[in-house]
Structures are given as structure tokens and as C-alpha cells.
């Protein structure tokens, strides 16, 4: 992870310097010092390039003098429009422009009166500097990105440092998610993912892992039906963070009882993730083209894991529980067939019309378990659930489905603030009728029309009217091009959004 330091503004005698300013700003402070020290070559270069400091623009000036290797100008746009998100994006642009430089000094005088924005800038740079390179063995040293340390300079550096501490924990959570989602599917199968999650107990999370024997006892017929075709066993992993109740173990396993015992204590908030470590489609097998993308069909689960790590890492004052259903969806002689009828933990039966609609089957059992063991304030599930949501919303918004106006509003707002945008989709009885079955309580697909909505209707049948939201992240979990704070690949969409919602509404 990019090492961040905050310090008083001081003219460096070597290395790379970043100048940050808003449109039409005049050289002041450290910017002026750099310009004077280089005999005005910085202002001449800015002039020659007609650099206007508009948002997202960068200009690199090589060897300007005064011993500096480069000066990079980064535009912030209009002064009154610098939101935390805009500061993060500026940080991301800095990291991108500095690929081959080992250390940078960032002149952040412009945030003199808003030191929190300097912390957001550091977060953005950190998020962009991420790279998953575990499996590159032949890359030449000179081709590797080198940025390792950024010193952000502003008068109130102490305040910026304090603000950054929890953000760093969130960035660590984001990286845990990105690492999990990036791993190839031969490495990251359900038992391996469960093992990696277990290691997070070092953060103070209480982790429980369940295998097929326990799932059999819980009556997880839907999840086990998906797992049947695979040579590797499924897992459910439950992560508890007791940040509001501290050492009190009231909400432990068998927590419905626990919740009653400790009256007056807030009930936990709950996050549930789809963790299909590879989705071939099963017997309803997918076409070959692009099937490798289905390694990231566990992104919902990966996001829940990173979120729980973030909450624990920044010692959030909340009781939270994260549950992930981990399975591999494979075709084989033992795989479930189209036409099979399975019985969920809720007792409801499901006719499996299409074995490729497996995510909803996994979520159905895990959601049921969650409400019975934890009686949470609300449940938010995350899943790369449908290709149809990509048709509806592209890669700009994740689909939000909810039976609770207040929860939907809080999620939407947190999404806007973190840049992990959500768009509310409808639910309704007419859609629900599409998943009626002639032989069982429901079928697992509702036909082509409204495919993301009928998937959500299916899940809603397992939440018992409790406050719930479903985020369909099929279009946002993986990026095919770089953006300000997200290098292409696993995005960890949802970690920052849900962390923000918890911070704003469910702590203290
Ligand atoms: N994992 C897929 C959805 C998906 C598609 C995620 C593309 C990311 C990118 C899911 O399990 C699936 O296969 N859904 C089917 C449902 C259909 C059979 C009703 C789909 O979207 O085609
Ligand atoms: Mn599928
Ligand atoms: Zn899937």
C-alpha cells in the first residue's frame, strides 16, 4: 500500500513535486517557492501548455531545475466544487501520472482550510496505486510501477493525518476485496476463500466457517443444489464485528437468543454476499466467450469481506455481521438438473428451471440464516446477480432494489458521496407473478423481461418483510478500463459505499 505522510510545506531539494490548484489560481506559497527556485521555468511551462488547472487535467514538467526531477501540475477545477470525491479523484490522477517515480511531495496548500480534503486526496492516490501482480513473474524492473511514498504537505498536517487514519483502514478493506476478486478460480475456490477470511480474525473479527454437514442441518437445499456439481465443497462464512457492544458476546452464534438477553443493545446491521467462485452456468452451461469473467462471480462476497475488514480496521462503533455463501457452479454427473425441485432453509420449494440462475439460490439460504440467527436491523445483500442489470444500467450504476424507503435513501446518498452510484429499480406483485411455478412454490427464473427485477423478487421471498436492500453489482464489480481511483480489474464496488452508510447512520 502507498505509504502516506503528512508534513509542513517545505521546498524539497530533489525528487518529484506535485502542485495542486484550482482554476485561475495565482502562484502562492510553495508553488511560488518552486517557481522562484526554478527561475520561473514552472510558470513558463504552464503558460506554454496553456494549462488552466481544470478538473482532471495534469501536466508533467521534467527537470525544471533546482534539483527537482519533475513538477506535476494537477488541476482541481472550480474552487467551490471541491468535494471529498473530487479530492479523491485528484489523488487518483496524481498516482496515475507518477507511475515510475518512487516518492512524491504533494503541495496541498489549497486545502489549508479543509485538511480533511488532503486526507481524501491521499485516499484517492492510495486507491489508484493498487495493483494485483502476484502472478507476473517476467515483468522488467523498469516497467514496474514504483510509486511507494507520498508526502502531503499542508499547514494543518496533524488534522489531515487524524482524518486519514480511518480512511487507510477502508483502503485496506478495498484491497482485501480487490485481491480476492482478482484471484484466479483454480486458486480461490470456496475452501480457500474461507481460509483467507479466517485470517481476518487478527483484526478482531469473530469468524465462523460452515461446511456441507452443517448446511445440511440448516436445511440449505438451495445452496447445496448449486454446489452439487463441483468437486470442491461449499462454505458459508460468518464474520461478526462487535464494535458497539465491545467485549460483550451477546450477539454470538445463536444470536436471536442473545439479542433478547441484551435488551436495549442495538441489533446488528447485516451484509450478505454472493460468493460463486466460478460460474460455468452448470448444466445450463454458458457460452465459452468471456466465461473467464465468471471468476469474479464472488465479488459480492469479496465486498462483504472487505467491508467487514474496513469496519474492524477502523474500529467502527457498530455491531455488524457479514455472511457469505461460497460455492462453485459446475456441470458434472452429480450436478443439479433443470427441472429439479429443491427445498430452501425457509421451507419454501424452488423449481430450478435454469442452473445458471444460481446466485439467488445461494442468497436465499444465507439470507434466511442471517435473519434467524441475528435478527438484524436490516440486511443488505450484494451480488453479481444478472447480466440484465448491465443492459439496464451499464457500468455506471449498480441496481438497488429495496422494500424500505429509508434504507434505500441512505444507500443512494452514500453512493453519491463515494462515487459508487446506485440506481433504484422497481419491485412489485406483477413481477413476482413471473416466478410462479406449476410444481413448486416458485421457479428460479422469470423469463427475459425484467430479468434483474424478477431475480430481486426471488430474493425478496426470503426476507420475510424485514428491511432489506439488494445491490446487483454485475455491471460495477469489474472495470475494463482505468478510472480516477480504480485501476482496471476488480473495483471493490460497495466497500466504500457501505462503510460510509454505516459511518453516517449506524455508529455511536
Ligand atoms: N453470474 C451471472 C450474472 C453475471 C453476468 C454477472 C455477467 C456478471 C456478468 C449469473 O449467475 C447468471 O448467470 N445470471 C443469468 C440469469 C438467467 C439465467 C436468468 C443471466 O444473467 O444471464
Ligand atoms: Mn449464473
Ligand atoms: Zn452467477
PDB file of C-alpha atoms in Angstrom, residues 106-252:
ATOM      1  CA  UNK A 106       2.367  16.977  -2.846  1.00  0.00           C
ATOM      2  CA  UNK A 107       1.844  20.647  -2.223  1.00  0.00           C
ATOM      3  CA  UNK A 108      -1.681  20.789  -0.758  1.00  0.00           C
ATOM      4  CA  UNK A 109      -1.770  24.435   0.405  1.00  0.00           C
ATOM      5  CA  UNK A 110      -5.039  24.681  -1.475  1.00  0.00           C
ATOM      6  CA  UNK A 111      -6.601  22.579   1.324  1.00  0.00           C
ATOM      7  CA  UNK A 112      -5.253  24.870   4.086  1.00  0.00           C
ATOM      8  CA  UNK A 113      -8.746  25.441   5.456  1.00  0.00           C
ATOM      9  CA  UNK A 114     -10.044  21.948   4.743  1.00  0.00           C
ATOM     10  CA  UNK A 115      -7.427  19.448   5.920  1.00  0.00           C
ATOM     11  CA  UNK A 116      -9.955  16.605   5.547  1.00  0.00           C
ATOM     12  CA  UNK A 117      -9.726  17.108   1.789  1.00  0.00           C
ATOM     13  CA  UNK A 118      -5.980  16.437   1.957  1.00  0.00           C
ATOM     14  CA  UNK A 119      -6.817  13.118   3.613  1.00  0.00           C
ATOM     15  CA  UNK A 120      -9.297  12.339   0.829  1.00  0.00           C
ATOM     16  CA  UNK A 121      -6.595  13.174  -1.703  1.00  0.00           C
ATOM     17  CA  UNK A 122      -4.283  10.686  -0.010  1.00  0.00           C
ATOM     18  CA  UNK A 123      -7.045   8.068  -0.065  1.00  0.00           C
ATOM     19  CA  UNK A 124      -7.605   8.585  -3.785  1.00  0.00           C
ATOM     20  CA  UNK A 125      -3.906   8.229  -4.541  1.00  0.00           C
ATOM     21  CA  UNK A 126      -3.723   5.089  -2.413  1.00  0.00           C
ATOM     22  CA  UNK A 127      -6.732   3.510  -4.141  1.00  0.00           C
ATOM     23  CA  UNK A 128      -5.332   4.227  -7.613  1.00  0.00           C
ATOM     24  CA  UNK A 129      -1.840   2.938  -6.769  1.00  0.00           C
ATOM     25  CA  UNK A 130      -3.235  -0.588  -6.218  1.00  0.00           C
ATOM     26  CA  UNK A 131      -2.017  -3.380  -8.453  1.00  0.00           C
ATOM     27  CA  UNK A 132      -2.527  -7.149  -8.423  1.00  0.00           C
ATOM     28  CA  UNK A 133       0.749  -8.552  -9.665  1.00  0.00           C
ATOM     29  CA  UNK A 134       1.117 -11.798  -7.788  1.00  0.00           C
ATOM     30  CA  UNK A 135       1.260 -13.858 -10.981  1.00  0.00           C
ATOM     31  CA  UNK A 136       3.564 -11.660 -13.106  1.00  0.00           C
ATOM     32  CA  UNK A 137       6.980 -13.275 -12.964  1.00  0.00           C
ATOM     33  CA  UNK A 138       8.663 -11.780 -16.019  1.00  0.00           C
ATOM     34  CA  UNK A 139       7.985  -8.078 -15.783  1.00  0.00           C
ATOM     35  CA  UNK A 140      11.149  -5.990 -16.152  1.00  0.00           C
ATOM     36  CA  UNK A 141      12.034  -3.822 -13.180  1.00  0.00           C
ATOM     37  CA  UNK A 142      11.868  -0.651 -15.265  1.00  0.00           C
ATOM     38  CA  UNK A 143       8.310  -1.453 -16.332  1.00  0.00           C
ATOM     39  CA  UNK A 144       7.009  -1.914 -12.811  1.00  0.00           C
ATOM     40  CA  UNK A 145       5.132   0.986 -11.216  1.00  0.00           C
ATOM     41  CA  UNK A 146       7.294   2.353  -8.421  1.00  0.00           C
ATOM     42  CA  UNK A 147       5.298   4.931  -6.510  1.00  0.00           C
ATOM     43  CA  UNK A 148       5.719   3.901  -2.858  1.00  0.00           C
ATOM     44  CA  UNK A 149       5.521   7.057  -0.792  1.00  0.00           C
ATOM     45  CA  UNK A 150       3.608  10.338  -0.926  1.00  0.00           C
ATOM     46  CA  UNK A 151       4.205  13.222   1.458  1.00  0.00           C
ATOM     47  CA  UNK A 152       1.199  15.528   1.513  1.00  0.00           C
ATOM     48  CA  UNK A 153       2.215  18.987   2.634  1.00  0.00           C
ATOM     49  CA  UNK A 154      -0.121  21.489   4.252  1.00  0.00           C
ATOM     50  CA  UNK A 155      -0.081  23.717   7.360  1.00  0.00           C
ATOM     51  CA  UNK A 156      -2.614  21.668   9.329  1.00  0.00           C
ATOM     52  CA  UNK A 157      -0.911  18.353   8.592  1.00  0.00           C
ATOM     53  CA  UNK A 158      -1.793  16.996  12.037  1.00  0.00           C
ATOM     54  CA  UNK A 159      -5.528  17.269  11.353  1.00  0.00           C
ATOM     55  CA  UNK A 160      -5.121  15.684   7.925  1.00  0.00           C
ATOM     56  CA  UNK A 161      -3.262  12.776   9.485  1.00  0.00           C
ATOM     57  CA  UNK A 162      -6.036  12.161  12.018  1.00  0.00           C
ATOM     58  CA  UNK A 163      -8.644  12.254   9.264  1.00  0.00           C
ATOM     59  CA  UNK A 164      -6.655   9.833   7.145  1.00  0.00           C
ATOM     60  CA  UNK A 165      -6.300   7.068   9.752  1.00  0.00           C
ATOM     61  CA  UNK A 166      -9.802   5.565   9.303  1.00  0.00           C
ATOM     62  CA  UNK A 167      -9.614   6.090   5.529  1.00  0.00           C
ATOM     63  CA  UNK A 168      -6.477   3.981   5.429  1.00  0.00           C
ATOM     64  CA  UNK A 169      -8.392   1.153   7.120  1.00  0.00           C
ATOM     65  CA  UNK A 170     -11.086   1.448   4.455  1.00  0.00           C
ATOM     66  CA  UNK A 171      -8.435   1.333   1.715  1.00  0.00           C
ATOM     67  CA  UNK A 172      -7.091  -1.849   3.301  1.00  0.00           C
ATOM     68  CA  UNK A 173     -10.586  -3.310   3.143  1.00  0.00           C
ATOM     69  CA  UNK A 174     -10.868  -2.293  -0.518  1.00  0.00           C
ATOM     70  CA  UNK A 175      -7.570  -4.049  -1.260  1.00  0.00           C
ATOM     71  CA  UNK A 176      -8.659  -7.218   0.513  1.00  0.00           C
ATOM     72  CA  UNK A 177     -11.713  -7.253  -1.763  1.00  0.00           C
ATOM     73  CA  UNK A 178      -9.701  -6.496  -4.910  1.00  0.00           C
ATOM     74  CA  UNK A 179      -7.185  -9.234  -4.085  1.00  0.00           C
ATOM     75  CA  UNK A 180      -9.923 -11.831  -3.546  1.00  0.00           C
ATOM     76  CA  UNK A 181     -11.834 -10.858  -6.684  1.00  0.00           C
ATOM     77  CA  UNK A 182      -8.664 -10.824  -8.832  1.00  0.00           C
ATOM     78  CA  UNK A 183      -7.507 -14.304  -7.833  1.00  0.00           C
ATOM     79  CA  UNK A 184      -7.952 -16.992 -10.489  1.00  0.00           C
ATOM     80  CA  UNK A 185     -10.685 -19.557  -9.900  1.00  0.00           C
ATOM     81  CA  UNK A 186      -8.346 -22.545  -9.631  1.00  0.00           C
ATOM     82  CA  UNK A 187      -6.702 -20.861  -6.656  1.00  0.00           C
ATOM     83  CA  UNK A 188      -9.670 -19.209  -4.977  1.00  0.00           C
ATOM     84  CA  UNK A 189     -12.289 -21.919  -4.509  1.00  0.00           C
ATOM     85  CA  UNK A 190     -14.736 -21.936  -1.581  1.00  0.00           C
ATOM     86  CA  UNK A 191     -12.470 -23.664   0.984  1.00  0.00           C
ATOM     87  CA  UNK A 192      -9.523 -21.433   0.057  1.00  0.00           C
ATOM     88  CA  UNK A 193     -11.630 -18.275   0.275  1.00  0.00           C
ATOM     89  CA  UNK A 194     -12.909 -19.396   3.685  1.00  0.00           C
ATOM     90  CA  UNK A 195      -9.318 -19.930   4.841  1.00  0.00           C
ATOM     91  CA  UNK A 196      -8.329 -16.457   3.746  1.00  0.00           C
ATOM     92  CA  UNK A 197     -11.299 -14.934   5.535  1.00  0.00           C
ATOM     93  CA  UNK A 198     -10.367 -16.793   8.723  1.00  0.00           C
ATOM     94  CA  UNK A 199      -7.059 -14.930   8.815  1.00  0.00           C
ATOM     95  CA  UNK A 200      -9.002 -11.693   9.328  1.00  0.00           C
ATOM     96  CA  UNK A 201      -9.678 -12.725  12.904  1.00  0.00           C
ATOM     97  CA  UNK A 202      -6.419 -10.849  13.612  1.00  0.00           C
ATOM     98  CA  UNK A 203      -8.460  -7.656  13.122  1.00  0.00           C
ATOM     99  CA  UNK A 204     -10.782  -8.629  15.953  1.00  0.00           C
ATOM    100  CA  UNK A 205     -13.466 -10.173  13.755  1.00  0.00           C
ATOM    101  CA  UNK A 206     -15.093 -13.330  15.049  1.00  0.00           C
ATOM    102  CA  UNK A 207     -15.152 -15.790  12.164  1.00  0.00           C
ATOM    103  CA  UNK A 208     -17.184 -18.982  11.860  1.00  0.00           C
ATOM    104  CA  UNK A 209     -16.925 -21.347   8.913  1.00  0.00           C
ATOM    105  CA  UNK A 210     -19.635 -23.847   7.998  1.00  0.00           C
ATOM    106  CA  UNK A 211     -19.327 -26.777   5.569  1.00  0.00           C
ATOM    107  CA  UNK A 212     -21.812 -29.099   3.861  1.00  0.00           C
ATOM    108  CA  UNK A 213     -22.588 -31.105   7.007  1.00  0.00           C
ATOM    109  CA  UNK A 214     -23.754 -28.034   8.900  1.00  0.00           C
ATOM    110  CA  UNK A 215     -25.553 -26.708   5.826  1.00  0.00           C
ATOM    111  CA  UNK A 216     -27.428 -29.997   5.604  1.00  0.00           C
ATOM    112  CA  UNK A 217     -28.543 -29.468   9.207  1.00  0.00           C
ATOM    113  CA  UNK A 218     -29.605 -25.879   8.472  1.00  0.00           C
ATOM    114  CA  UNK A 219     -31.664 -27.201   5.543  1.00  0.00           C
ATOM    115  CA  UNK A 220     -29.727 -25.263   2.883  1.00  0.00           C
ATOM    116  CA  UNK A 221     -31.249 -27.194  -0.032  1.00  0.00           C
ATOM    117  CA  UNK A 222     -30.921 -24.281  -2.472  1.00  0.00           C
ATOM    118  CA  UNK A 223     -27.243 -23.573  -1.828  1.00  0.00           C
ATOM    119  CA  UNK A 224     -26.343 -27.265  -1.704  1.00  0.00           C
ATOM    120  CA  UNK A 225     -28.150 -27.825  -5.000  1.00  0.00           C
ATOM    121  CA  UNK A 226     -25.771 -25.347  -6.664  1.00  0.00           C
ATOM    122  CA  UNK A 227     -22.715 -26.921  -5.016  1.00  0.00           C
ATOM    123  CA  UNK A 228     -23.602 -30.477  -6.107  1.00  0.00           C
ATOM    124  CA  UNK A 229     -21.828 -30.335  -9.450  1.00  0.00           C
ATOM    125  CA  UNK A 230     -18.489 -29.226  -8.029  1.00  0.00           C
ATOM    126  CA  UNK A 231     -15.590 -31.341  -6.806  1.00  0.00           C
ATOM    127  CA  UNK A 232     -14.925 -28.773  -4.078  1.00  0.00           C
ATOM    128  CA  UNK A 233     -17.119 -28.289  -1.030  1.00  0.00           C
ATOM    129  CA  UNK A 234     -19.173 -25.152  -0.401  1.00  0.00           C
ATOM    130  CA  UNK A 235     -18.682 -22.941   2.642  1.00  0.00           C
ATOM    131  CA  UNK A 236     -20.642 -20.324   4.482  1.00  0.00           C
ATOM    132  CA  UNK A 237     -18.504 -17.883   6.431  1.00  0.00           C
ATOM    133  CA  UNK A 238     -19.923 -15.594   9.094  1.00  0.00           C
ATOM    134  CA  UNK A 239     -17.924 -12.583  10.271  1.00  0.00           C
ATOM    135  CA  UNK A 240     -19.010 -10.713  13.394  1.00  0.00           C
ATOM    136  CA  UNK A 241     -17.778  -7.313  14.440  1.00  0.00           C
ATOM    137  CA  UNK A 242     -18.772  -6.177  17.897  1.00  0.00           C
ATOM    138  CA  UNK A 243     -17.815  -2.521  17.855  1.00  0.00           C
ATOM    139  CA  UNK A 244     -20.840  -1.101  19.690  1.00  0.00           C
ATOM    140  CA  UNK A 245     -21.165  -3.755  22.354  1.00  0.00           C
ATOM    141  CA  UNK A 246     -17.414  -4.163  22.801  1.00  0.00           C
ATOM    142  CA  UNK A 247     -16.353  -7.356  24.589  1.00  0.00           C
ATOM    143  CA  UNK A 248     -19.997  -8.350  25.199  1.00  0.00           C
ATOM    144  CA  UNK A 249     -20.548 -11.556  23.281  1.00  0.00           C
ATOM    145  CA  UNK A 250     -24.349 -11.166  23.278  1.00  0.00           C
ATOM    146  CA  UNK A 251     -24.768 -11.434  19.534  1.00  0.00           C
ATOM    147  CA  UNK A 252     -22.736 -14.604  19.142  1.00  0.00           C
TER     148      UNK A 252
END
